[in-house]
Amino acid sequence: MADAAAFDYVIVGAGTAGCLLANRLSADPARRVLLIEAGGRDNYHWIRIPVGYLYCIGNPRTDWLYQTEADAGLNGRRLRYPRGRVLGGSSSINGMIYMRGQSRDYDAWAAACGDEAWRWEHCLPFFRQHERHHGGGDAMHGASGEWYVERQRLHWDVLDAFVQAAQQAGIPPTADFNRGNNEGVGYFEVNQHRGWRWSAADAFLRPDCIKRPNLTLWTDAQVQRLVLARDADGALRCDGAEVLTKAGLQTVRAARELVLCSGAIGSPQLLQLSGIGPGDLLQRHGIATQHALEGVGANLQDHLQIRSVYAVQGARTLNTRAASLWGKALIALEYAAKRSGPMSMAPSQLGAFTRSSPEYVWPNIEYHVQPLSLEAFGEPLHDFDAFTASVCNLNPTSRGSVQIRSPRAADAPAIAPNYLSTDEDRRVAADSLRITRRIVGQPAFARYAPREVKPGVQYQSDADLARLAGDIATTIFHPVATCRMGRADDDGAVVDARLRVRGVRALRVVDASVMPTITSGNTNSPTLMIAERAARWMLDDAARA
């Protein structure tokens, strides 16, 4: 094992949070920063083309290729669980949707961890700090940051009909989902720039940051475990990490802090491999317990989407537009000439937020609507015109876990989301399918004669619909909360309100795993905000020291 040079900060994971942190921490040339990424460079051409997620998810070049455990709530099914394994992390393979969630999410975080800094009004400036919004700057949006937020470059009549039908069903229109209450229906804004995907690596590493002499980037380098030691007073400290690189196993030292930015799967896995986690789990795998923290890997939350498919007449959809070689050629030509059309599509183009039943004060379900249909992700499009309306429960009460299977970093952990394991989640699933039917049954859709292909009108009762959700629902790729923050007296909390690992000096977790509860919407941009906040705290701590 070789010793590498020491750094002030070592960042594990060059994904959404890690790229921003590397940018902010290395802005002072006196600070030495190492950014470590287990995946490779993001030079695969399909990363930049928005529709290229189809070729990145399930590809070992860009995806960890995780699978869930067999899930009782899904009637024994396992799900593919994509996570980015490439520079930019999941921001290089995700759906590109810019969504902050609802103000109540952040107010609940503040209550959970006893720190008013997490309230919505205090988080908003950190969203704005890195944002470059197409509409310019105002009280809600930033205009001079690195994170492009743009309108989509496409149009579909069948999606316009969904907007009209949703309004007829009582859902108001909205042009901006990101002002604290995302209720409404409208087209999603996306993290793209001139028709190209805009990842965290594009935003925060290129072109200037990656050239800084005080920033070192390692790719194809997987951290095996953290290096822990005891200070003179007996307190546990993180000194660095053991990293498997192309040159062999190396030890890196962090003079100030080591920061885990490996996501809701990778961060708890690495803590457990290092002896930080539930004692019984560590003992089963022959790992000496350095610090017992029962919450490491617990509290997993995710958004489960239920896909309804409707065949239509008299409306062009991607199913038939892309059915021929000529159609595919026209699509490619449109993108080459204008950076628009189907190749510029995010996986979902249209969104809606509403309530599954009147008892909910805030919108508790989200729609992702697409002008296409298929049996399952990665399979061919249907040979008839159709659209898909996927709906997810924004605030699931089911809780899962991430646990190591062995003491080896190369072995994927066991991911058990425990979807639909509560009565409330099953009730919301059934009610949300009824809301979908109510929208599609409005007059705005009549001219297209929609026919429910999936799940099928024969399913009507609560029991039928809940069981059906288990048969057809799938993840929308938003795992969070496996290293959640909390108060000092909260035995399940892994980090404090400033994201420092409880009981371990010089170690933080900065990624989606620290969320106490999942945001009411897509999770990528909230993760950037978390990283922006953490960078400020870390720099303040360094200045005081």
Coordinates of C-alpha atoms in Angstrom, one line a residue:
M1 CA 0.0 0.0 0.0
A2 CA 1.4 3.4 -1.0
D3 CA 1.0 6.7 0.9
A4 CA -0.3 9.6 -1.2
A5 CA 0.2 13.2 -0.4
A6 CA -2.0 14.8 2.2
F7 CA -4.8 17.1 1.3
D8 CA -6.8 19.6 3.3
Y9 CA -10.1 18.2 2.1
V10 CA -10.8 14.7 0.6
I11 CA -14.2 14.4 -1.2
V12 CA -15.5 10.9 -1.8
G13 CA -17.8 10.9 -4.8
A14 CA -17.8 13.3 -7.8
G15 CA -21.5 13.3 -8.2
T16 CA -24.0 16.1 -7.7
A17 CA -22.8 17.2 -4.3
G18 CA -19.2 16.3 -4.7
C19 CA -18.7 18.5 -7.9
L20 CA -20.1 21.6 -6.2
L21 CA -18.1 21.0 -3.0
A22 CA -14.9 20.6 -5.0
N23 CA -15.6 23.9 -6.8
R24 CA -16.3 25.9 -3.6
L25 CA -13.6 24.4 -1.5
S26 CA -10.8 24.8 -4.1
A27 CA -11.7 28.4 -4.9
D28 CA -8.9 29.4 -2.4
P29 CA -5.6 28.3 -4.0
A30 CA -4.2 27.7 -0.6
R31 CA -6.6 24.8 0.0
R32 CA -5.5 21.4 -1.3
V33 CA -8.6 19.4 -2.4
L34 CA -8.8 15.8 -3.7
L35 CA -12.0 14.7 -5.5
I36 CA -12.4 10.9 -5.8
E37 CA -14.7 9.2 -8.3
A38 CA -15.2 5.4 -8.5
G39 CA -16.5 5.7 -12.1
G40 CA -14.7 7.0 -15.2
R41 CA -14.7 10.3 -17.1
D42 CA -17.9 11.6 -18.5
N43 CA -16.7 11.5 -22.2
Y44 CA -19.4 9.0 -23.4
H45 CA -21.4 10.9 -26.1
W46 CA -24.8 9.7 -24.8
I47 CA -24.3 11.5 -21.5
R48 CA -24.6 14.9 -23.2
I49 CA -27.6 14.1 -25.4
P50 CA -30.7 14.3 -23.2
V51 CA -32.4 11.2 -24.6
G52 CA -29.1 9.4 -24.0
Y53 CA -30.2 8.3 -20.5
L54 CA -31.7 5.3 -22.3
Y55 CA -28.2 4.2 -23.1
C56 CA -26.6 5.2 -19.8
I57 CA -29.0 3.6 -17.3
G58 CA -28.2 -0.1 -17.3
N59 CA -24.8 0.5 -18.8
P60 CA -21.8 -0.5 -16.6
R61 CA -19.8 2.4 -18.0
T62 CA -22.1 4.9 -16.3
D63 CA -24.3 3.0 -13.8
W64 CA -23.6 1.0 -10.7
L65 CA -26.2 -1.6 -11.9
Y66 CA -27.8 -2.0 -8.4
Q67 CA -30.9 -4.1 -7.9
T68 CA -33.3 -4.1 -4.9
E69 CA -34.0 -7.1 -2.8
A70 CA -37.2 -8.9 -3.5
D71 CA -39.9 -6.6 -2.1
A72 CA -43.1 -7.9 -0.5
G73 CA -44.9 -4.6 -1.3
L74 CA -44.1 -5.2 -5.0
N75 CA -45.4 -8.8 -4.8
G76 CA -41.9 -10.2 -4.6
R77 CA -40.5 -8.3 -7.5
R78 CA -36.9 -6.8 -7.6
L79 CA -36.3 -3.5 -9.3
R80 CA -33.4 -2.1 -11.2
Y81 CA -31.9 0.7 -9.1
P82 CA -29.8 3.1 -11.3
R83 CA -27.1 5.2 -9.7
G84 CA -24.5 7.2 -11.6
R85 CA -21.0 5.7 -11.7
V86 CA -19.3 8.4 -13.7
L87 CA -18.0 11.9 -13.3
G88 CA -21.1 13.9 -12.5
G89 CA -22.7 11.0 -10.7
S90 CA -26.5 10.6 -11.1
S91 CA -26.7 14.1 -12.6
S92 CA -25.1 12.5 -15.7
I93 CA -27.8 9.9 -16.2
N94 CA -30.9 11.3 -14.5
G95 CA -34.1 12.9 -15.8
M96 CA -32.7 16.5 -15.7
I97 CA -35.9 17.9 -14.0
Y98 CA -35.3 21.0 -11.9
M99 CA -37.5 20.7 -8.8
R100 CA -36.9 22.0 -5.3
G101 CA -39.9 20.5 -3.5
Q102 CA -42.2 22.3 -1.2
S103 CA -41.4 24.8 1.6
R104 CA -43.0 22.5 4.1
D105 CA -40.2 19.9 3.4
Y106 CA -37.5 22.2 4.6
D107 CA -39.5 23.5 7.6
A108 CA -39.9 19.9 8.6
W109 CA -36.1 19.3 8.3
A110 CA -35.6 22.3 10.6
A111 CA -37.9 20.8 13.2
A112 CA -36.3 17.4 12.9
C113 CA -32.8 18.6 13.5
G114 CA -33.5 21.6 15.8
D115 CA -31.8 24.1 13.5
E116 CA -33.7 27.0 11.9
A117 CA -31.1 27.2 9.2
W118 CA -32.9 24.5 7.3
R119 CA -36.2 26.4 7.0
W120 CA -37.3 27.2 3.5
E121 CA -36.6 30.9 3.7
H122 CA -33.0 30.2 4.8
C123 CA -32.5 27.5 2.2
L124 CA -33.8 29.6 -0.7
P125 CA -30.7 31.8 -1.0
F126 CA -28.6 28.7 -1.4
F127 CA -30.8 27.5 -4.3
R128 CA -30.4 30.9 -5.9
Q129 CA -26.7 31.0 -5.4
H130 CA -25.8 28.5 -8.1
E131 CA -28.9 28.9 -10.3
R132 CA -28.9 30.4 -13.8
H133 CA -32.6 30.6 -14.6
H134 CA -33.9 31.2 -18.1
G135 CA -36.3 33.9 -16.8
G136 CA -33.6 35.9 -15.1
G137 CA -33.1 36.7 -11.4
D138 CA -35.8 37.6 -8.9
A139 CA -36.7 36.9 -5.3
M140 CA -37.1 33.2 -6.1
H141 CA -34.5 32.5 -8.8
G142 CA -30.9 33.2 -9.5
A143 CA -29.5 34.4 -12.8
S144 CA -25.7 34.3 -12.5
G145 CA -24.9 30.8 -11.2
E146 CA -23.5 27.7 -12.9
W147 CA -26.6 25.5 -12.8
Y148 CA -28.7 26.1 -16.0
V149 CA -32.4 25.9 -15.7
E150 CA -34.1 26.1 -19.1
R151 CA -37.4 25.5 -20.8
Q152 CA -37.8 22.3 -22.8
R153 CA -37.4 22.5 -26.6
L154 CA -40.4 20.4 -27.7
H155 CA -44.1 20.4 -28.1
W156 CA -46.7 17.6 -28.1
D157 CA -50.5 18.0 -28.7
V158 CA -51.3 15.1 -26.4
L159 CA -49.4 16.7 -23.5
D160 CA -51.3 20.0 -24.1
A161 CA -54.5 18.0 -23.8
F162 CA -53.3 16.6 -20.5
V163 CA -52.8 20.2 -19.2
Q164 CA -56.3 21.2 -20.3
A165 CA -57.8 18.0 -18.8
A166 CA -56.0 18.5 -15.5
Q167 CA -57.4 22.0 -15.2
Q168 CA -60.8 20.7 -15.9
A169 CA -60.3 18.2 -13.1
G170 CA -59.5 21.1 -10.7
I171 CA -55.6 21.3 -10.9
P172 CA -54.5 24.9 -11.6
P173 CA -52.0 25.7 -14.3
T174 CA -48.5 26.8 -13.3
A175 CA -45.5 28.1 -15.1
D176 CA -43.1 27.6 -12.1
F177 CA -43.0 24.6 -9.8
N178 CA -40.2 26.1 -7.7
R179 CA -41.7 28.9 -5.6
G180 CA -42.4 26.9 -2.4
N181 CA -45.8 25.3 -3.3
N182 CA -45.6 23.3 -6.5
E183 CA -49.3 22.6 -6.9
G184 CA -50.4 22.8 -10.5
V185 CA -49.9 21.4 -14.0
G186 CA -47.3 22.5 -16.5
Y187 CA -44.2 21.6 -18.4
F188 CA -41.1 20.8 -16.3
E189 CA -38.0 23.0 -16.4
V190 CA -34.8 21.1 -17.1
N191 CA -31.1 21.2 -16.4
Q192 CA -30.0 21.6 -20.0
H193 CA -28.1 24.2 -21.9
R194 CA -29.0 24.8 -25.5
G195 CA -30.4 21.4 -25.9
W196 CA -27.6 19.5 -24.2
R197 CA -27.7 17.8 -20.8
W198 CA -26.1 20.0 -18.1
S199 CA -24.6 17.8 -15.4
A200 CA -22.9 18.8 -12.1
A201 CA -19.6 18.1 -13.8
D202 CA -20.5 20.5 -16.6
A203 CA -21.6 23.2 -14.1
F204 CA -19.0 23.0 -11.4
L205 CA -15.9 21.4 -12.7
R206 CA -15.6 22.8 -16.3
P207 CA -14.0 24.7 -17.7
D208 CA -12.0 26.5 -15.1
C209 CA -12.3 24.6 -11.8
I210 CA -10.9 21.3 -13.1
K211 CA -7.7 23.2 -14.1
R212 CA -7.0 24.6 -10.7
P213 CA -3.6 23.4 -9.5
N214 CA -4.9 22.9 -6.0
L215 CA -7.7 20.5 -7.1
T216 CA -6.7 16.9 -7.8
L217 CA -9.3 14.6 -9.5
W218 CA -9.0 10.9 -9.4
T219 CA -11.4 8.8 -11.6
D220 CA -11.7 5.0 -11.6
A221 CA -10.7 5.1 -7.9
Q222 CA -12.9 3.3 -5.4
V223 CA -12.6 4.0 -1.7
Q224 CA -12.3 0.8 0.3
R225 CA -12.7 2.1 3.8
L226 CA -12.1 5.2 5.9
V227 CA -9.0 5.5 8.0
L228 CA -10.0 6.1 11.6
A229 CA -7.8 6.9 14.6
R230 CA -8.2 8.1 18.2
D231 CA -7.1 11.6 19.4
A232 CA -5.2 12.0 22.6
D233 CA -8.5 12.5 24.4
G234 CA -9.9 9.2 23.1
A235 CA -12.2 10.8 20.5
L236 CA -12.6 9.1 17.2
R237 CA -11.3 11.0 14.1
C238 CA -11.3 10.3 10.4
D239 CA -7.8 10.8 9.1
G240 CA -8.4 9.8 5.5
A241 CA -9.2 6.8 3.3
E242 CA -7.8 3.8 1.6
V243 CA -8.4 4.0 -2.2
L244 CA -8.1 1.4 -4.8
T245 CA -6.7 3.1 -7.9
K246 CA -5.3 1.9 -11.2
A247 CA -1.8 2.2 -9.5
G248 CA -2.9 0.0 -6.6
L249 CA -4.1 0.6 -3.1
Q250 CA -3.2 4.0 -1.7
T251 CA -3.9 5.9 1.5
V252 CA -4.9 9.5 1.3
R253 CA -4.8 11.9 4.3
A254 CA -7.3 14.7 5.0
A255 CA -5.8 17.4 7.2
R256 CA -9.1 19.2 7.8
E257 CA -12.0 17.0 6.8
L258 CA -13.1 14.0 4.7
V259 CA -16.5 14.4 3.1
L260 CA -18.7 11.5 1.9
C261 CA -20.7 12.5 -1.2
S262 CA -21.4 9.0 -2.4
G263 CA -25.2 9.2 -2.2
A264 CA -27.9 7.4 -0.3
I265 CA -26.5 4.0 -1.3
G266 CA -22.7 4.6 -1.3
S267 CA -22.3 6.7 1.8
P268 CA -24.0 4.3 4.3
Q269 CA -22.1 1.4 2.6
L270 CA -18.8 3.1 3.1
L271 CA -19.5 4.0 6.7
Q272 CA -20.5 0.4 7.5
L273 CA -17.4 -1.0 5.8
S274 CA -15.3 1.4 8.0
G275 CA -16.9 0.1 11.3
I276 CA -19.5 2.9 11.7
G277 CA -23.0 1.6 11.8
P278 CA -25.3 -0.9 13.5
G279 CA -23.1 -3.2 15.7
D280 CA -24.9 -6.4 14.9
L281 CA -24.6 -5.8 11.2
L282 CA -20.9 -5.1 11.5
Q283 CA -20.3 -8.1 13.7
R284 CA -22.1 -10.4 11.1
H285 CA -19.5 -9.4 8.5
G286 CA -16.5 -9.5 10.8
I287 CA -16.0 -5.8 10.9
A288 CA -14.7 -4.3 14.2
T289 CA -17.2 -1.7 15.5
Q290 CA -15.4 1.6 15.6
H291 CA -18.5 3.6 16.4
A292 CA -22.0 2.2 16.8
L293 CA -24.5 4.3 14.9
E294 CA -27.8 2.4 14.5
G295 CA -29.2 4.9 11.9
V296 CA -26.5 4.2 9.3
G297 CA -28.3 2.6 6.3
A298 CA -31.7 2.9 7.9
N299 CA -34.7 5.2 7.0
L300 CA -34.4 4.7 3.2
Q301 CA -37.1 6.6 1.4
D302 CA -37.9 6.7 -2.3
H303 CA -40.6 7.8 -4.7
L304 CA -42.5 4.8 -6.3
Q305 CA -44.2 5.6 -9.6
I306 CA -47.3 3.9 -10.9
R307 CA -47.5 4.0 -14.7
S308 CA -50.8 4.2 -16.4
V309 CA -50.8 3.8 -20.2
Y310 CA -53.6 5.1 -22.5
A311 CA -53.9 4.4 -26.2
V312 CA -55.1 7.4 -28.2
Q313 CA -56.4 8.1 -31.7
G314 CA -55.7 11.1 -33.8
A315 CA -52.6 12.2 -31.8
R316 CA -49.0 11.7 -32.8
T317 CA -46.8 10.2 -30.1
L318 CA -43.2 9.0 -30.0
N319 CA -44.4 5.4 -30.4
T320 CA -45.3 5.9 -34.1
R321 CA -43.0 8.8 -34.8
A322 CA -39.9 6.7 -34.0
A323 CA -41.3 3.4 -35.5
S324 CA -39.6 3.7 -38.8
L325 CA -36.0 4.4 -40.0
W326 CA -37.3 7.5 -41.8
G327 CA -38.9 8.7 -38.6
K328 CA -35.8 8.1 -36.6
A329 CA -33.8 9.9 -39.3
L330 CA -36.0 13.0 -39.1
I331 CA -35.7 13.0 -35.3
A332 CA -31.9 12.9 -35.6
L333 CA -31.9 15.7 -38.2
E334 CA -34.1 17.9 -36.0
Y335 CA -31.8 17.5 -33.1
A336 CA -28.7 18.1 -35.2
A337 CA -30.1 21.3 -36.7
K338 CA -32.0 22.8 -33.8
R339 CA -31.1 20.8 -30.6
S340 CA -34.9 20.3 -30.3
G341 CA -37.4 17.5 -30.7
P342 CA -37.5 14.0 -29.2
M343 CA -33.7 13.7 -28.8
S344 CA -33.8 16.8 -26.5
M345 CA -36.5 15.1 -24.3
A346 CA -36.1 14.6 -20.6
P347 CA -37.6 11.2 -19.6
S348 CA -40.7 13.1 -18.5
Q349 CA -41.8 16.4 -20.1
L350 CA -45.0 17.4 -18.2
G351 CA -45.7 17.5 -14.5
A352 CA -48.6 17.9 -12.2
F353 CA -48.9 18.1 -8.4
T354 CA -52.2 17.6 -6.6
R355 CA -53.9 15.8 -3.7
S356 CA -54.8 12.1 -3.8
S357 CA -57.8 12.9 -1.5
P358 CA -59.1 16.1 0.2
E359 CA -57.6 15.2 3.6
Y360 CA -54.2 16.4 2.4
V361 CA -53.5 20.1 3.0
W362 CA -50.6 20.1 0.6
P363 CA -50.2 18.3 -2.8
N364 CA -49.1 14.8 -2.0
I365 CA -48.8 13.2 -5.4
E366 CA -46.7 14.1 -8.5
Y367 CA -47.3 13.2 -12.2
H368 CA -44.6 12.6 -14.8
V369 CA -46.3 12.5 -18.2
Q370 CA -44.7 11.3 -21.4
P371 CA -46.0 11.1 -25.1
L372 CA -44.9 7.5 -25.3
S373 CA -45.5 4.0 -23.8
L374 CA -43.7 0.7 -23.3
E375 CA -44.0 -2.3 -21.1
A376 CA -41.0 -1.5 -19.0
F377 CA -38.0 0.8 -19.0
G378 CA -35.5 -0.4 -21.6
E379 CA -38.1 -2.3 -23.7
P380 CA -39.4 -1.3 -27.2
L381 CA -42.1 1.3 -27.6
H382 CA -45.6 0.1 -28.2
D383 CA -46.7 -0.1 -31.9
F384 CA -49.7 2.1 -31.3
D385 CA -50.0 5.8 -30.3
A386 CA -50.2 6.2 -26.5
F387 CA -49.1 8.4 -23.6
T388 CA -48.0 7.4 -20.1
A389 CA -49.1 9.2 -16.9
S390 CA -46.9 8.0 -14.0
V391 CA -47.9 9.1 -10.5
C392 CA -46.0 8.9 -7.3
N393 CA -46.7 9.4 -3.6
L394 CA -44.5 12.4 -2.6
N395 CA -44.4 11.6 1.1
P396 CA -44.2 7.8 1.5
T397 CA -44.4 6.5 5.1
S398 CA -42.7 3.2 4.1
R399 CA -39.0 3.0 5.3
G400 CA -36.3 0.7 4.0
S401 CA -32.6 0.0 4.5
V402 CA -29.2 -0.2 2.8
Q403 CA -26.9 -2.8 4.4
I404 CA -23.5 -4.3 3.4
R405 CA -23.5 -7.9 2.3
S406 CA -19.8 -8.5 2.9
P407 CA -16.7 -6.6 4.1
R408 CA -15.6 -5.9 0.5
A409 CA -16.3 -2.5 -1.1
A410 CA -16.7 -4.2 -4.5
D411 CA -19.8 -6.1 -3.4
A412 CA -23.1 -4.2 -3.9
P413 CA -25.1 -3.6 -0.7
A414 CA -28.5 -5.1 0.0
I415 CA -31.1 -2.4 -0.9
A416 CA -34.5 -3.1 0.6
P417 CA -36.9 -0.1 0.0
N418 CA -39.9 -1.9 1.6
Y419 CA -42.3 -0.1 -0.8
L420 CA -46.0 0.0 0.0
S421 CA -45.4 -1.5 3.4
T422 CA -47.9 0.8 5.2
D423 CA -51.7 1.2 5.0
E424 CA -51.3 4.9 4.1
D425 CA -49.0 4.2 1.2
R426 CA -51.3 1.5 -0.2
R427 CA -54.3 3.8 0.1
V428 CA -52.5 6.7 -1.6
A429 CA -51.5 4.3 -4.4
A430 CA -55.1 3.3 -5.0
D431 CA -56.5 6.9 -4.8
S432 CA -53.8 8.2 -7.1
L433 CA -54.8 5.8 -9.9
R434 CA -58.4 7.1 -9.5
I435 CA -57.1 10.6 -9.9
T436 CA -55.4 9.6 -13.1
R437 CA -58.7 8.2 -14.5
R438 CA -60.5 11.4 -13.5
I439 CA -58.1 13.6 -15.4
V440 CA -58.1 11.4 -18.5
G441 CA -61.9 11.3 -18.4
Q442 CA -62.3 15.1 -18.8
P443 CA -63.7 16.6 -22.1
A444 CA -60.2 17.9 -23.2
F445 CA -59.2 14.3 -24.0
A446 CA -62.5 13.2 -25.7
R447 CA -61.2 14.0 -29.2
Y448 CA -58.4 11.4 -28.7
A449 CA -60.7 8.6 -27.4
P450 CA -58.2 7.5 -24.7
R451 CA -58.3 3.8 -23.8
E452 CA -56.8 2.5 -20.6
V453 CA -54.3 -0.2 -21.6
K454 CA -52.5 -0.4 -18.3
P455 CA -53.6 -1.1 -15.6
G456 CA -57.0 -1.8 -17.1
V457 CA -60.5 -0.6 -16.2
Q458 CA -61.4 -4.0 -14.7
Y459 CA -59.4 -3.0 -11.5
Q460 CA -61.6 -0.8 -9.4
S461 CA -61.6 -1.7 -5.7
D462 CA -59.0 -0.4 -3.2
A463 CA -57.6 -3.9 -2.8
D464 CA -57.4 -4.5 -6.5
L465 CA -55.6 -1.1 -7.1
A466 CA -53.2 -1.5 -4.2
R467 CA -52.3 -5.0 -5.4
L468 CA -52.0 -3.8 -8.9
A469 CA -49.6 -1.0 -7.8
G470 CA -47.4 -3.7 -6.4
D471 CA -47.4 -5.5 -9.8
I472 CA -46.6 -2.5 -12.0
A473 CA -45.0 0.3 -9.9
T474 CA -41.3 1.1 -10.2
T475 CA -38.8 3.4 -8.7
I476 CA -38.4 6.9 -10.0
F477 CA -34.8 6.9 -8.8
H478 CA -35.0 9.2 -5.7
P479 CA -33.3 7.3 -2.8
V480 CA -32.6 9.5 0.2
A481 CA -32.3 9.6 4.0
T482 CA -30.0 6.7 4.9
C483 CA -27.6 8.9 6.9
R484 CA -30.2 11.4 8.1
M485 CA -29.6 14.4 10.2
G486 CA -31.2 15.0 13.5
R487 CA -31.0 16.3 17.1
A488 CA -28.4 15.3 19.6
D489 CA -31.0 13.1 21.5
D490 CA -32.2 11.4 18.3
D491 CA -30.7 7.9 18.4
G492 CA -31.4 7.3 14.7
A493 CA -29.6 10.4 13.5
V494 CA -26.3 9.8 11.7
V495 CA -25.2 13.5 11.3
D496 CA -26.0 16.7 13.1
A497 CA -27.6 19.7 11.6
R498 CA -24.3 20.8 10.1
L499 CA -23.9 17.4 8.5
R500 CA -21.0 16.2 10.8
V501 CA -21.0 12.5 11.6
R502 CA -22.1 12.0 15.2
G503 CA -19.1 10.9 17.3
V504 CA -16.5 11.1 14.6
R505 CA -14.3 14.2 14.2
A506 CA -13.4 15.6 10.7
L507 CA -16.0 13.6 8.9
R508 CA -19.2 14.8 7.2
V509 CA -21.8 13.4 4.9
V510 CA -23.0 15.8 2.2
D511 CA -25.5 14.2 -0.2
A512 CA -29.2 13.1 -0.4
S513 CA -28.6 10.6 2.4
V514 CA -28.7 13.3 5.0
M515 CA -32.3 14.4 4.3
P516 CA -34.5 13.5 7.3
T517 CA -37.5 13.0 5.0
I518 CA -37.8 13.0 1.2
T519 CA -38.6 16.2 -0.6
S520 CA -42.0 16.6 -2.3
G521 CA -40.5 16.3 -5.8
N522 CA -37.4 15.3 -7.7
T523 CA -34.3 15.2 -5.5
N524 CA -31.3 16.3 -7.6
S525 CA -31.4 20.1 -7.1
P526 CA -32.2 19.8 -3.3
T527 CA -28.9 17.9 -3.1
L528 CA -27.1 20.7 -4.7
M529 CA -28.6 23.1 -2.2
I530 CA -27.4 20.8 0.7
A531 CA -23.9 20.9 -0.8
E532 CA -24.0 24.7 -1.1
R533 CA -24.9 25.0 2.5
A534 CA -22.2 22.5 3.6
A535 CA -19.5 24.4 1.7
R536 CA -20.4 27.6 3.5
W537 CA -20.2 25.9 6.9
M538 CA -16.9 24.2 6.1
L539 CA -15.3 27.4 4.9
D540 CA -16.6 29.2 8.0
D541 CA -15.1 26.5 10.2
A542 CA -11.8 26.8 8.4
A543 CA -11.7 30.6 8.8
R544 CA -12.3 30.3 12.5
A545 CA -9.6 27.7 12.9

